[in-house]
Structure formats: structure tokens, C-alpha cells
Short mmCIF file of C-alpha atoms and ligand atoms in Angstrom, two decimals:
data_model
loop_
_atom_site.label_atom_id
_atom_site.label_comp_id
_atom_site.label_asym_id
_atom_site.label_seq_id
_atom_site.Cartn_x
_atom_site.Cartn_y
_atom_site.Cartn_z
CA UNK P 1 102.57 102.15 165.91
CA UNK P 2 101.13 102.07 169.80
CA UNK P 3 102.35 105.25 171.09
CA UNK P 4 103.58 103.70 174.36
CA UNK P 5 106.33 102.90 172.14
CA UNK P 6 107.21 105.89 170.97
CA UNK P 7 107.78 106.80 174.95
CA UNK P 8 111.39 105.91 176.61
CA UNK P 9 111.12 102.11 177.84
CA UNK P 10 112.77 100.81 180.62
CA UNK P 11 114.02 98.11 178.66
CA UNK P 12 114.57 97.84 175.14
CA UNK P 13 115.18 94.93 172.90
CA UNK P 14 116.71 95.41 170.16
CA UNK P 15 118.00 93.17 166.63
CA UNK P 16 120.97 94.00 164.81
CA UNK P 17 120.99 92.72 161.19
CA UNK P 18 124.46 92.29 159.75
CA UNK P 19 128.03 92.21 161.67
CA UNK P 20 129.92 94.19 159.23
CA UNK P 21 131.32 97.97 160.66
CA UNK P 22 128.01 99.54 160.79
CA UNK P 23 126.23 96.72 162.87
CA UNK P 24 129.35 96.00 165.00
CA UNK P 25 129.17 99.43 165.49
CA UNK P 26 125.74 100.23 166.51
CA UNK P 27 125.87 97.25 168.77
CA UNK P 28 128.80 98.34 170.56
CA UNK P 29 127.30 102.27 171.03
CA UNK P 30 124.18 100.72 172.20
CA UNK P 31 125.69 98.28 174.81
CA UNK P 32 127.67 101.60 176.01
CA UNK P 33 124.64 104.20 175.87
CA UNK P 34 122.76 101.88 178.22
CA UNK P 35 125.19 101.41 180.60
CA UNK P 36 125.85 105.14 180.62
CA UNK P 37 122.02 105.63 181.04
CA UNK P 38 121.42 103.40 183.29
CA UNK P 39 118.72 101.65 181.35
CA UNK P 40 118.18 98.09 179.78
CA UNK P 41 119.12 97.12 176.69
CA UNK P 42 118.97 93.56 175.35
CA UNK P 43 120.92 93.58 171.65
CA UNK P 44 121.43 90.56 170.10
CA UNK P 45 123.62 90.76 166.45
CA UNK P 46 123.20 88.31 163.75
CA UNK P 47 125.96 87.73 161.22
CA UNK P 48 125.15 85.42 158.55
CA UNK P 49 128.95 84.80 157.46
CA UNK P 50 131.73 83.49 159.19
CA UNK P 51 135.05 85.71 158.60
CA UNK P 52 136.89 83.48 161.59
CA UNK P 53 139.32 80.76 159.44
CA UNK P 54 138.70 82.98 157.05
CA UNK P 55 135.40 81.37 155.30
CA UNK P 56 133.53 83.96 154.34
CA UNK P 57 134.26 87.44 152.83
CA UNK P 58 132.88 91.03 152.43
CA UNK P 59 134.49 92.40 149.47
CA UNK P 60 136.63 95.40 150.28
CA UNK P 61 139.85 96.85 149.87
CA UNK P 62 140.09 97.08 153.18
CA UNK P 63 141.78 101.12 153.40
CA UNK P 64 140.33 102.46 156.63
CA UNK P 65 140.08 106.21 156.68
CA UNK P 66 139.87 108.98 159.66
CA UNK P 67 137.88 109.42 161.61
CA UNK P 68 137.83 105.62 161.92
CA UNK P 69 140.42 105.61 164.73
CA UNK P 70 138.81 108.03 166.65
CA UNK P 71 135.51 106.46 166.37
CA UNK P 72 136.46 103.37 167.29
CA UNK P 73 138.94 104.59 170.46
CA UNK P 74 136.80 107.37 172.00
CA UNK P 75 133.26 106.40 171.18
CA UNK P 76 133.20 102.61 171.17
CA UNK P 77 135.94 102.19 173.78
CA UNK P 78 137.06 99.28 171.56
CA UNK P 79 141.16 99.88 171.11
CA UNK P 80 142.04 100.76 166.82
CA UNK P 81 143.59 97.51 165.69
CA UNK P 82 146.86 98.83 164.51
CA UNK P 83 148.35 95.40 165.21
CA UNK P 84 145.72 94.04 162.15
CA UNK P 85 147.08 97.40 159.48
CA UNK P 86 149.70 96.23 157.06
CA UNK P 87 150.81 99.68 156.14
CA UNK P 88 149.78 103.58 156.52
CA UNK P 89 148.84 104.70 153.21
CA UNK P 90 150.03 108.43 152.98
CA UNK P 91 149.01 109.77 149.23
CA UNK P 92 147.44 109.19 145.73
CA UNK P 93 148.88 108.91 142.69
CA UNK P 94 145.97 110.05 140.12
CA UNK P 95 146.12 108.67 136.67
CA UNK P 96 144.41 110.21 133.66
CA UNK P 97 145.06 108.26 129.92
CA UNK P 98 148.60 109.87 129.47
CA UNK P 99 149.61 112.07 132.87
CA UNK P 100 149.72 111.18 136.60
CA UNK P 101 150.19 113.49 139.98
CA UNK P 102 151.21 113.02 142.99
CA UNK P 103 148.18 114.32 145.50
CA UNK P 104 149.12 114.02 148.99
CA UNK P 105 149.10 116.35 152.28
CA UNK P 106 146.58 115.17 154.91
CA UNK P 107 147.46 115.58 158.99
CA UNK P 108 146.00 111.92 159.35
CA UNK P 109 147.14 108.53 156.83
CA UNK P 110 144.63 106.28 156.04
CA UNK P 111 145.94 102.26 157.03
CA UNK P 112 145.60 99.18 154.36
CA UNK P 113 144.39 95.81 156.47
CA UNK P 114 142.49 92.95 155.20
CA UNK P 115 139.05 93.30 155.80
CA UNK P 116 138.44 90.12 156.62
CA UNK P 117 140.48 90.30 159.89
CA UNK P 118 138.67 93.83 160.72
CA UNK P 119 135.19 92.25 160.59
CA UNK P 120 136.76 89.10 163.10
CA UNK P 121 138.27 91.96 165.51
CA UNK P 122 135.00 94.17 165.37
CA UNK P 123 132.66 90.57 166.25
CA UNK P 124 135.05 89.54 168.61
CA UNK P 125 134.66 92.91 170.29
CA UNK P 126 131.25 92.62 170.32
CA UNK P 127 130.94 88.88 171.98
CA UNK P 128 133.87 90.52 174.59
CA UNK P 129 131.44 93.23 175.89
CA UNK P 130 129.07 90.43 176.72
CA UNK P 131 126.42 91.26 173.63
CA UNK P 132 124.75 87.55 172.15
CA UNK P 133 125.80 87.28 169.20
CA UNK P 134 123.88 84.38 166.81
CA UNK P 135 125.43 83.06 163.77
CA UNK P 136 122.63 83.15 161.46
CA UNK P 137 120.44 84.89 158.59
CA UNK P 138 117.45 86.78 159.40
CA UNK P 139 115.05 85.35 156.73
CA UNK P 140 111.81 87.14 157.27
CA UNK P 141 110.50 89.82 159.80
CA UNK P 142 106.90 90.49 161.13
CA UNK P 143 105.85 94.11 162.45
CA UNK P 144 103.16 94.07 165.24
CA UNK P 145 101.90 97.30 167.09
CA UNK P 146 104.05 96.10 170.12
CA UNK P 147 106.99 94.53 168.79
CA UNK P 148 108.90 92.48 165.96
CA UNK P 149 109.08 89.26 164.93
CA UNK P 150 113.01 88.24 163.07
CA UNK P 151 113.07 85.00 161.61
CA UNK P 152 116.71 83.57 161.54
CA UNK P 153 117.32 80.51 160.16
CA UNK P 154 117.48 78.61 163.08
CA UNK P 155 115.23 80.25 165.62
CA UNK P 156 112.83 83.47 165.86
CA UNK P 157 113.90 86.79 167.73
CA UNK P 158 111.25 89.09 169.69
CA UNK P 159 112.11 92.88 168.94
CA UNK P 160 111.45 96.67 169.85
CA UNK P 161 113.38 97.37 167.06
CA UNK P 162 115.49 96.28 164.17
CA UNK P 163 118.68 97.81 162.83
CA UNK P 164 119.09 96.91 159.03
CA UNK P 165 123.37 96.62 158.85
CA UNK P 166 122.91 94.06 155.99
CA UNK P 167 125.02 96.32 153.37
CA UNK P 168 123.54 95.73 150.14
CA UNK P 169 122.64 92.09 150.87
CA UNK P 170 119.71 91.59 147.60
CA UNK P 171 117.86 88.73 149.59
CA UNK P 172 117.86 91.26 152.70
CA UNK P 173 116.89 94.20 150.87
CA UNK P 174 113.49 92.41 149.67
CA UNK P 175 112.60 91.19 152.90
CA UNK P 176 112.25 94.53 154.26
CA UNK P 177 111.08 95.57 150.82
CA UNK P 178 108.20 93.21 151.37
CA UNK P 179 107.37 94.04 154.97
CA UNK P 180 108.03 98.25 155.06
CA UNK P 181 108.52 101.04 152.49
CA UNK P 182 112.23 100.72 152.16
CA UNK P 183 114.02 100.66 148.61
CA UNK P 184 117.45 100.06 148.92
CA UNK P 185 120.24 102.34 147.15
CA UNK P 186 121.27 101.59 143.47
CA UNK P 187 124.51 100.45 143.45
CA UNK P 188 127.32 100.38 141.05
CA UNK P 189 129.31 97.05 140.49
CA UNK P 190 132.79 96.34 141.26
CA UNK P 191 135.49 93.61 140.60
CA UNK P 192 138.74 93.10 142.60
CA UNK P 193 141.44 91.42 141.79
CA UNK P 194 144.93 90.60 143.67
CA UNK P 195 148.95 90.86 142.15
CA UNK P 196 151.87 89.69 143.79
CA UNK P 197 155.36 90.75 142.81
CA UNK P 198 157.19 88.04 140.14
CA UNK P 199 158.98 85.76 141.71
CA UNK P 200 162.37 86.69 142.56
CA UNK P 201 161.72 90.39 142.53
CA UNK P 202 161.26 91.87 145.98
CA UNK P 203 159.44 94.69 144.80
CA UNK P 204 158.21 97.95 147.26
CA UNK P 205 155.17 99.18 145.98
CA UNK P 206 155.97 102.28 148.03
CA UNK P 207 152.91 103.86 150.34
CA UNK P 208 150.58 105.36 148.19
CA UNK P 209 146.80 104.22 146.27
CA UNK P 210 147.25 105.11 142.33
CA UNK P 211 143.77 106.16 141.51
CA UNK P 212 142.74 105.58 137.93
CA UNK P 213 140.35 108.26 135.75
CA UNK P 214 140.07 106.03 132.24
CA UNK P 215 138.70 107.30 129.56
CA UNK P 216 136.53 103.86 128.73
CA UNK P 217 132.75 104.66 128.85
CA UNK P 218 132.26 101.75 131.09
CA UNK P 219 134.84 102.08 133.58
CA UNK P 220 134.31 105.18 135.98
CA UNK P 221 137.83 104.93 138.07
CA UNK P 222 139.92 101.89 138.93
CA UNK P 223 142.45 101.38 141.81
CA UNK P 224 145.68 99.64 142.81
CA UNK P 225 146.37 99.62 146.64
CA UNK P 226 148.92 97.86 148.33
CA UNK P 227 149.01 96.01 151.10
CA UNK P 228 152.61 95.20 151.66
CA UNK P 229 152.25 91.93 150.71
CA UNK P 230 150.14 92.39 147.17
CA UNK P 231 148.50 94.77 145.38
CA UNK P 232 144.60 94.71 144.72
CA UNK P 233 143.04 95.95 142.06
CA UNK P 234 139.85 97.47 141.77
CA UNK P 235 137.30 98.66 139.18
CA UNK P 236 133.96 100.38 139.47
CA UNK P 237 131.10 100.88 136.93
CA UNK P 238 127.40 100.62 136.28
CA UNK P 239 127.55 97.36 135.26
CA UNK P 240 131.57 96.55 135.47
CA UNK P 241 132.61 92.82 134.58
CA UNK P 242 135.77 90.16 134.03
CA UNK P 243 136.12 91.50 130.38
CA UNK P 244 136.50 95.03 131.78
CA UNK P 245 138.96 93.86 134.14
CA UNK P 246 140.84 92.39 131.66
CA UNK P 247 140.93 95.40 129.10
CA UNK P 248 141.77 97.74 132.89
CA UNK P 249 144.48 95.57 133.51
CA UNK P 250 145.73 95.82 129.74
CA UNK P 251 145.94 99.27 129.95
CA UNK P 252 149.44 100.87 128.94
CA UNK P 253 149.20 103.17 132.14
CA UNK P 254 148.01 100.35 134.28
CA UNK P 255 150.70 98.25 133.31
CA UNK P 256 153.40 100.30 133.86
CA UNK P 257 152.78 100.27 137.34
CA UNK P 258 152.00 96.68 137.68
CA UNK P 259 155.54 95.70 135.53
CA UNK P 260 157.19 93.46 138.22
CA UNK P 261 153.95 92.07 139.41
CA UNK P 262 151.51 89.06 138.12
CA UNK P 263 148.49 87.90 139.46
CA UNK P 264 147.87 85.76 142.36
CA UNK P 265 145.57 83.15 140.43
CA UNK P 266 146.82 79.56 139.62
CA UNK P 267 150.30 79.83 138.05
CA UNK P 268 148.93 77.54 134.72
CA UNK P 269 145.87 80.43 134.84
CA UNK P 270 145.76 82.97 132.15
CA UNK P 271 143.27 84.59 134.58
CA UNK P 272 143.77 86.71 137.36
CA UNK P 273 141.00 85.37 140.26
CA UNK P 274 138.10 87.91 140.66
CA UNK P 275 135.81 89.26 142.99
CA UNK P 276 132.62 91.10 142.81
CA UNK P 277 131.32 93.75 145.58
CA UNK P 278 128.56 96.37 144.71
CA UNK P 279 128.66 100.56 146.06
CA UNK P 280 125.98 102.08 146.87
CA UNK P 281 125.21 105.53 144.48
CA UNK P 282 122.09 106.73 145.73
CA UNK P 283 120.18 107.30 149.12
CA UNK P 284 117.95 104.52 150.11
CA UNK P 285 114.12 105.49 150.07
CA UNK P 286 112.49 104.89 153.52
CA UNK P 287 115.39 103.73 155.57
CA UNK P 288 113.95 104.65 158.39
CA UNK P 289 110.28 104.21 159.85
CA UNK P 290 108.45 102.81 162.85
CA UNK P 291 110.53 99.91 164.97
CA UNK P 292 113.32 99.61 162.10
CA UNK P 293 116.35 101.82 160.97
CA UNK P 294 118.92 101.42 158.26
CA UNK P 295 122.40 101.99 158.37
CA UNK P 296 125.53 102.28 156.37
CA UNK P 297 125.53 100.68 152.92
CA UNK P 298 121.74 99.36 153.16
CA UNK P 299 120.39 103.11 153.73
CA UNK P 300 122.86 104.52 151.05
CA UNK P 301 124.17 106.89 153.75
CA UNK P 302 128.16 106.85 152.54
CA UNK P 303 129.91 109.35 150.58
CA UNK P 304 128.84 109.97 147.19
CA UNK P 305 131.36 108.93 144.57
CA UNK P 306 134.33 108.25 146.88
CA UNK P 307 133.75 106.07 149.59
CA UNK P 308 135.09 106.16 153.46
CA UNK P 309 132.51 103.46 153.17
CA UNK P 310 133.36 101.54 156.60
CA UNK P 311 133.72 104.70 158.68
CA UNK P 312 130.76 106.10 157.10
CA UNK P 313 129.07 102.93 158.51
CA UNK P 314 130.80 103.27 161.59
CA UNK P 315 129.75 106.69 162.35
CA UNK P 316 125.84 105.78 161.04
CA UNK P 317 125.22 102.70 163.39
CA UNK P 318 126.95 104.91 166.19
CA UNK P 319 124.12 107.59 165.01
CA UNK P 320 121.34 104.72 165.06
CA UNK P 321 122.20 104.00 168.55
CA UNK P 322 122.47 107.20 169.74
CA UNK P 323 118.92 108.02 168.24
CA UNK P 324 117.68 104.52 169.60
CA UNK P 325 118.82 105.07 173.48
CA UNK P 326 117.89 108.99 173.77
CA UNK P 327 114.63 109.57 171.76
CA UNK P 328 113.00 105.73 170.55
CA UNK P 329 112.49 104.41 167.62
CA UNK P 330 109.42 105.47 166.14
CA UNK P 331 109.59 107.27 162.41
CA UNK P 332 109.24 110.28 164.23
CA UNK P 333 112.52 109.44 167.01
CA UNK P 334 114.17 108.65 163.62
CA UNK P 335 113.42 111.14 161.35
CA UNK P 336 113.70 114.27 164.46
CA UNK P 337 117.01 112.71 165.46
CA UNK P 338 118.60 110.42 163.26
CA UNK P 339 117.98 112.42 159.57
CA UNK P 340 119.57 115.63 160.88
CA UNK P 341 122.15 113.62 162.64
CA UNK P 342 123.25 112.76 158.98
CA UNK P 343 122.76 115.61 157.37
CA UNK P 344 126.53 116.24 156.46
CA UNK P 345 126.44 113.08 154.31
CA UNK P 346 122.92 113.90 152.83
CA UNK P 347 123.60 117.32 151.48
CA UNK P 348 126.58 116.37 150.23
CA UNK P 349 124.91 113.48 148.02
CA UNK P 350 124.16 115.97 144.80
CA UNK P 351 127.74 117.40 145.11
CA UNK P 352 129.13 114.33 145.11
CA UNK P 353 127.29 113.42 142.27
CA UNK P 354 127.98 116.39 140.35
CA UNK P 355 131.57 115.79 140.98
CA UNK P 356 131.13 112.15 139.55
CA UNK P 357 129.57 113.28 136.54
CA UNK P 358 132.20 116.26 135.83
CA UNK P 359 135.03 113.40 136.34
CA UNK P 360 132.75 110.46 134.14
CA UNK P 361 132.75 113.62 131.12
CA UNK P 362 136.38 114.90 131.25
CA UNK P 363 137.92 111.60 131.56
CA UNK P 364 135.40 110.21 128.40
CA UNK P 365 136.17 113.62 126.18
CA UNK P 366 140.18 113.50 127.31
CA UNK P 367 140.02 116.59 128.99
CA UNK P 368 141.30 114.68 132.30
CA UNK P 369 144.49 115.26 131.06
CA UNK P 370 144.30 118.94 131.07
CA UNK P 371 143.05 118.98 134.69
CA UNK P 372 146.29 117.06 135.78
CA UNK P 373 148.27 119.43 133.70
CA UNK P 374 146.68 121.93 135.55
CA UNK P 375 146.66 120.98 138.78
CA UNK P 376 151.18 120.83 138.90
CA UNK P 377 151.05 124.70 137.90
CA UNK P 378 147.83 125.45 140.73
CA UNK P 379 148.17 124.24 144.16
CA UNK P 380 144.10 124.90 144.29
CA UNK P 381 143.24 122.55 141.96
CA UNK P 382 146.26 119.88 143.32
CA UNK P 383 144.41 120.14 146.86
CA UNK P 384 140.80 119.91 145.49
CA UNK P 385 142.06 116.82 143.44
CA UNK P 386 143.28 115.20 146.98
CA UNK P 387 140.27 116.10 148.89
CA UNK P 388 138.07 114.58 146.07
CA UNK P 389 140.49 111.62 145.37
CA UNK P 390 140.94 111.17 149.46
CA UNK P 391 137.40 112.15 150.19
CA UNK P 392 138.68 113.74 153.53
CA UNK P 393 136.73 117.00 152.64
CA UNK P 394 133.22 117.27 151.49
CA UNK P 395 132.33 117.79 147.80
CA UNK P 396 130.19 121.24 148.42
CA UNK P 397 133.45 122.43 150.34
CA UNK P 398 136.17 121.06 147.62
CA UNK P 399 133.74 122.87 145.07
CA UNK P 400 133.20 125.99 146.61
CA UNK P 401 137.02 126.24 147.33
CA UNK P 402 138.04 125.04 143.95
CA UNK P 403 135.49 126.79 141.21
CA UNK P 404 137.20 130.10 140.52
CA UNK P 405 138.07 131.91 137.99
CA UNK P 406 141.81 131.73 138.49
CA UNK P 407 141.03 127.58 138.54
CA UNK P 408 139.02 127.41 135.48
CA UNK P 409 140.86 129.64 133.73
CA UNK P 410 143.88 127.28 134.43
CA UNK P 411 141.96 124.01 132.95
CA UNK P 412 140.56 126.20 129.95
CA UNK P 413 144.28 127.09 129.39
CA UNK P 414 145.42 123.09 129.77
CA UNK P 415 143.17 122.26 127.50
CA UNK P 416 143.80 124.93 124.69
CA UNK P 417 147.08 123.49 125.06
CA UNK P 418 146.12 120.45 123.52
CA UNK P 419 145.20 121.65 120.47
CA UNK P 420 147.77 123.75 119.59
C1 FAD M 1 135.17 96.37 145.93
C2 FAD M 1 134.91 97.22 147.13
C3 FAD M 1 135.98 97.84 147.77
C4 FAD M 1 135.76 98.65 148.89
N1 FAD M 1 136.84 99.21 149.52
C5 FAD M 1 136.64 99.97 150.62
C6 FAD M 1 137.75 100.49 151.33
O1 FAD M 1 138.92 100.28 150.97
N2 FAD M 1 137.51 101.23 152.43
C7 FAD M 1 136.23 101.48 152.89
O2 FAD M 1 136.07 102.18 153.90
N3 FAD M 1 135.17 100.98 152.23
C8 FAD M 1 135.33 100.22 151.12
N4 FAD M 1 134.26 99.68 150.48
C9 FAD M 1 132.91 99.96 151.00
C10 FAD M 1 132.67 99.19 152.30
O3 FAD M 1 132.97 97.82 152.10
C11 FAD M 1 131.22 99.35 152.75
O4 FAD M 1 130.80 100.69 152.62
C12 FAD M 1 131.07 98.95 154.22
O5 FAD M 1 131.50 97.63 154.41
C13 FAD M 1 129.60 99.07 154.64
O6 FAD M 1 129.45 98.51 155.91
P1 FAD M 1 128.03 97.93 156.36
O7 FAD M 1 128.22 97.51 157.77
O8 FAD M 1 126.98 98.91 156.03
O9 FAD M 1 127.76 96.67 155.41
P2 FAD M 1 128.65 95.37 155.13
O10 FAD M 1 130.07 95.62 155.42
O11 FAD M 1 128.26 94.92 153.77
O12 FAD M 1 128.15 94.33 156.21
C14 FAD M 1 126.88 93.75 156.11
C15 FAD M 1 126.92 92.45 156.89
O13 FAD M 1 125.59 91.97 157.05
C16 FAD M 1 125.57 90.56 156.89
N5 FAD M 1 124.21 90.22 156.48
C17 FAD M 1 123.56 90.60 155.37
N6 FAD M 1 122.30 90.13 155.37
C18 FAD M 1 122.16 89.43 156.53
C19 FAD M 1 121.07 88.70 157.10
N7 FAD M 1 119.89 88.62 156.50
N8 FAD M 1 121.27 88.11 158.29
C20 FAD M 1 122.47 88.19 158.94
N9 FAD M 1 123.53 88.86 158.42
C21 FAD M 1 123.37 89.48 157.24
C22 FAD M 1 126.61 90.30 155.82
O14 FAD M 1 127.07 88.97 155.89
C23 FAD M 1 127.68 91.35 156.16
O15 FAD M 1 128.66 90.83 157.02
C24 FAD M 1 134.44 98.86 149.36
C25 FAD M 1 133.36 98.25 148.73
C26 FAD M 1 133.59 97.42 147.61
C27 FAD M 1 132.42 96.76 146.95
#
């Protein structure tokens, strides 16, 4: 890369790939950065879908979690859209094959909206700041020693540098694939799926997520979250698919708590209408390097195991920008200023993934039950259940806090239980 680049420019243009929460985001932190600096930034964001009217999608459940609020209020200026939240969501109910807990206790509720109407809000607070927006797909990209070259699919963009907000977008993925040495995250699969209450039953759902821990090898947890007008149903996996849905939905635990409610398909449909959405599960390799930066989903930078996905990308575009504006954009501005800027959600990656696997084994071998049993006679293990269930705390911290001896000793005892 020309090291004149590397140096602060007067005036910076930069491309922001993708309009969900983490390009939103970033745009809207670097709009603010330069006018707090007092130097030039041109941004322009392209969005490749169209969530106004409601035409295009990105699949979510659409629970916003803390700090998302105050992200959004004191670091974007943009106001929280509580006007868009359908309900505050204020606990879990955790499900194992034959117990269930109630896991509740933070300061700050998480709020159920519909995603689609948070991605409209967070564009249309982009175009009101006065950043050009273009409705179209970046199709290629070209990296010169002076600058970058984004293809849409209607014109051609001249960069300083590119953000990568695509989420896990495949045909994005290879086109910086092709052009740098990024490797996007692996990804687990998910299917949604949406209930409404029978007809003639005006049914509360009351205000909490009931978090699923089956003991079927191919299902790792499955959700039901409502949103005050439905439910929706989700279920994550390796490779997770309608059939799975199906046998999720069959489940005696799952439907008990979906009696009163069918699903919101065709009324002559035996099927319930489906979705698909990936996660990612790993770290992206080279998400960062000269001119180009990724953020939220597309560098795997979210929470390991338990998402927070949107605020994640939130807080990772706001870190992009901040990086961007103060210290440039070469590898080196990225990898001084932006790596240790996440290094919260970095270390915490093998945590999280030990926590995954513990919960993948004890729900396959049954022992999930014990842990539930458990967790009503230990307030320890009820809190480090909420944290991980929640993911308000970090997975080194719920660890640390939670693997005792007086803890284990309590699950060894649950599960002695069992077998006498
Ligand atoms: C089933 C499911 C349920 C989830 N539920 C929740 C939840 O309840 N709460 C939560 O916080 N997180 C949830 N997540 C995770 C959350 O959706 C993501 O972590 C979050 O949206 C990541 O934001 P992002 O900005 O990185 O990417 P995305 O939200 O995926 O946004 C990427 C955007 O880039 C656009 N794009 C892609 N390629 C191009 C291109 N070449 N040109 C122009 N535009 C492009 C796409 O159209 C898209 O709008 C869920 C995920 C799934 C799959």
C-alpha cells in the first residue's frame, strides 16, 4: 500500500458494504467523527435489499439487547426506536427434555421488534444525516496502491477504503475472497418459523424467550420469542433443516408451550412457512488488511454461542469508524487499533465455545436435566445459566464465577440422582 495512505488525509472516501446494524452503524459514527474532527469524509452506503414495503428481509428474531440503546442514543445520536419494540422481554425460560427454569434478573430488558422495521429506521437515519445512500449490490472490487475500485450493479464507486457490513452474504464473501486474504466465518444454519394464537383464543404469551437445550444430535438449542402479536420459532444447527423443524416443533416440551397456538402458514397448509438465516461460529480469517475492514457478522466478531448479534454489529462498525477517522486504514491502523478495540469479543471466542460444547454434550447424554435440577437448589448456577442463556456477561466471567466446587458438586449430586 503507498504509505501516503497510511498518513491522516484531509479527506477520506470511504464505501460501506451492507445497510444492516453494523453498516448503518459505521456510517453513522463516521459521518459524526468527521464532523467532530473537523475533517472530510465522503461515505456512501450500499444496501442491496429493500426492507421499505417490506420487500426484502434479513432473517432475525429481531430481540435487541443492551447496550443497544445506549449505543444507538449516546454514540450515534440517532434516538432508540422504542416506538418500533412490541414488547420488553424481561427473562428466559430454559428447557431441558423433561425440566424447565425460570432465569431472569438483569437491571436492563432486552425489547422484541421486527427486524425488518429496525433496518428501515437505521437507513432512514442514515439518508436523514445527509450520507448518499445507493440502492445497489457491490459486485466486484479492484485494489490499487491509491485507492478502490466497487463495482455496484449500476455504476462504479472510487474508494480510500471499504467497510465489508455484508453479514454472511456467500456471493459477497467470495468477492473479497477473490480480491484479499479474507475467509469468512463458518456459520451454523438456522430456520424460523412464525405461530399465531388459534382463533378465538386471545392468548398472552407472557414476557419471557423459552430457550430450548434438546437432546437431538442435530439440533443445538431452539427458541420461541414473542412478539405480542406471534410467536417465532427458531432452531440452530450445523446443518439444521424443514424436517428438523418439524420433529422441534413435535416435541412434547415444545408443544406444551405452543398448545393454543398454530402456525401462520396457509390455513389448508400442513406446513408451517419457513425461513433460513445462517450464525456465524468462528472468527473470520483476514478481516482486516490494507484499504478494507470487516465488521459484524462478515468478520465473525459476535458472541460465541449466544448471539447479541445486532449490537455486536453495532458496537463493531462504531469500532471500524472510530479506527478509520483517528489512525487510517492501513493493516497496520487496523490491526494497532481496531483488533485490540475488540478484544473483549475475541478472547471470549474459546469460552464461548467451550460453553457450547459442554451444553451440545449434557443436553445429548441427558445430563441437562441435572443442571436445571441443580440450578433451583444453587443460585450460582441459576445466575450463570442467565448470563449464558442472556449472554449479558462474558463466558470466561460466567465460568470463572460458576466452576466451583460447591457448583459441581451440586450437578454431580443432580445427576446421581438420576440413577437412583
Ligand atoms: C435466525 C436468526 C435469528 C437471529 N436473531 C437475532 C436476534 O434476535 N437478536 C440479535 O441481536 N441478533 C440476531 N441474529 C443475528 C443478527 O441478525 C446478526 O448478527 C446481525 O444482523 C449482523 O449484522 P450485520 O450488519 O453484520 O449483517 P446483516 O444484518 O446480515 O446485514 C448485512 C446487509 O448487507 C447487505 N448486503 C450483503 N451483500 C451486499 C452487497 N454485495 N451489496 C450491497 N449490500 C449487501 C444485505 O442485504 C444486508 O442488509 C439472528 C440471526 C439469525 C440467522
Amino acid at each position: 500500500m503507498d504509505p501516503a495512505a497510511d498518513e491522516y488525509p484531509e479527506h477520506v472516501r470511504v464505501v460501506v458494504i451492507g445497510g444492516g446494524p453494523g453498516g448503518t452503524a459505521c456510517a453513522l459514527a463516521l459521518n459524526r467523527l468527521s464532523a467532530e474532527m473537523g475533517r472530510q469524509a465522503h461515505i456512501t452506503l450500499l444496501e442491496g435489499k429493500q426492507f421499505k414495503g417490506e420487500r426484502h428481509y434479513n432473517q432475525c428474531v429481531g430481540v435487541l439487547a443492551p447496550p443497544l440503546p445506549d449505543l444507538l442514543e449516546n454514540q450515534l445520536k440517532v434516538p432508540f426506536p422504542h416506538h418500533l419494540c412490541l414488547m420488553e422481554i424481561d427473562g428466559y425460560v430454559l428447557h431441558s427434555n423433561d425440566q424447565e427454569i425460570f432465569l431472569g434478573g438483569a437491571d436492563e430488558n432486552s425489547f422484541a421488534l421486527r427486524r425488518v422495521q429496525f433496518d428501515e429506521y437505521m437507513l432512514d437515519a442514515v439518508i436523514q444525516c445527509g450520507i448518499p445512500m445507493s440502492s445497489a449490490r457491490a459486485v466486484d472490487l479492484e485494489f490499487h496502491n491509491d485507492g478502490v475500485t466497487v463495482y455496484t450493479d449500476s455504476s462504479s464507486l472510487e474508494a480510500d477504503v471499504v467497510v465489508g457490513a455484508f453479514g454472511l452474504d456467500e456471493g459477497s464473501a467470495s468477492m473479497f475472497a477473490r480480491t484479499t486474504a479474507y475467509r469468512p466465518p463458518h456459520a451454523l444454519s438456522s430456520i424460523v418459523t412464525k405461530y399465531v394464537s388459534n382463533p378465538g383464543s386471545e392468548v398472552d404469551f407472557g414476557t419471557h424467550i423459552h430457550a430450548f437445550l434438546p437432546s437431538h444430535p442435530k439440533i443445538e438449542f431452539g427458541a420461541i420469542t414473542p412478539k405480542c402479536t406471534h410467536l417465532t420459532i427458531n432452531i440452530a444447527g450445523k446443518a439444521v433443516d424443514a424436517d428438523l423443524m418439524i420433529t422441534f416443533l413435535n416435541h412434547p416440551e415444545v408443544q406444551a408451550v405452543l398448545s393454543n397456538f398454530e402456525h401462520a402458514g396457509a390455513m389448508d397448509s400442513e406446513q408451517p412457512p419457513l425461513f433460513k438465516g445462517r450464525f456465524p461460529s468462528s472468527l473470520a480469517h483476514h478481516y482486516y488488511g490494507d484499504r478494507y475492514v470487516m465488521v459484524g457478522d462478515a468478520a465473525g466478531l459476535v458472541r460465541a454461542f449466544k448471539g447479541k448479534g445486532a449490537t455486536t454489529a453495532v458496537l463493531t462498525g462504531i469500532r471500524a469508524a472510530e479506527t478509520i477517522m483517528g489512525h487510517g486504514f492501513s493493516e497496520r491502523a487496523f490491526h494497532d487499533y481496531f483488533l485490540p478495540a475488540n478484544h473483549e469479543i475475541i478472547e471470549d471466542l474459546p469460552y464461548g465455545r467451550i460453553m457450547r460444547l459442554a451444553a451440545i454434550y449434557l443436553s445429548r447424554l441427558g445430563y441437562m436435566d441435572a443442571v436445571i435440577r441443580a440450578a433451583r437448589q444453587s443460585p450460582e448456577i441459576r445466575s450463570a445459566l442467565y448470563d449464558a442463556v442472556s449472554a449479558h456477561a462474558l463466558y470466561k466471567d460466567i465460568m470463572k464465577s460458576s466452576l466451583n466446587r460447591k457448583s459441581i458438586l451440586a450437578v454431580i449430586q443432580a445427576i446421581s440422582q438420576k440413577y437412583t
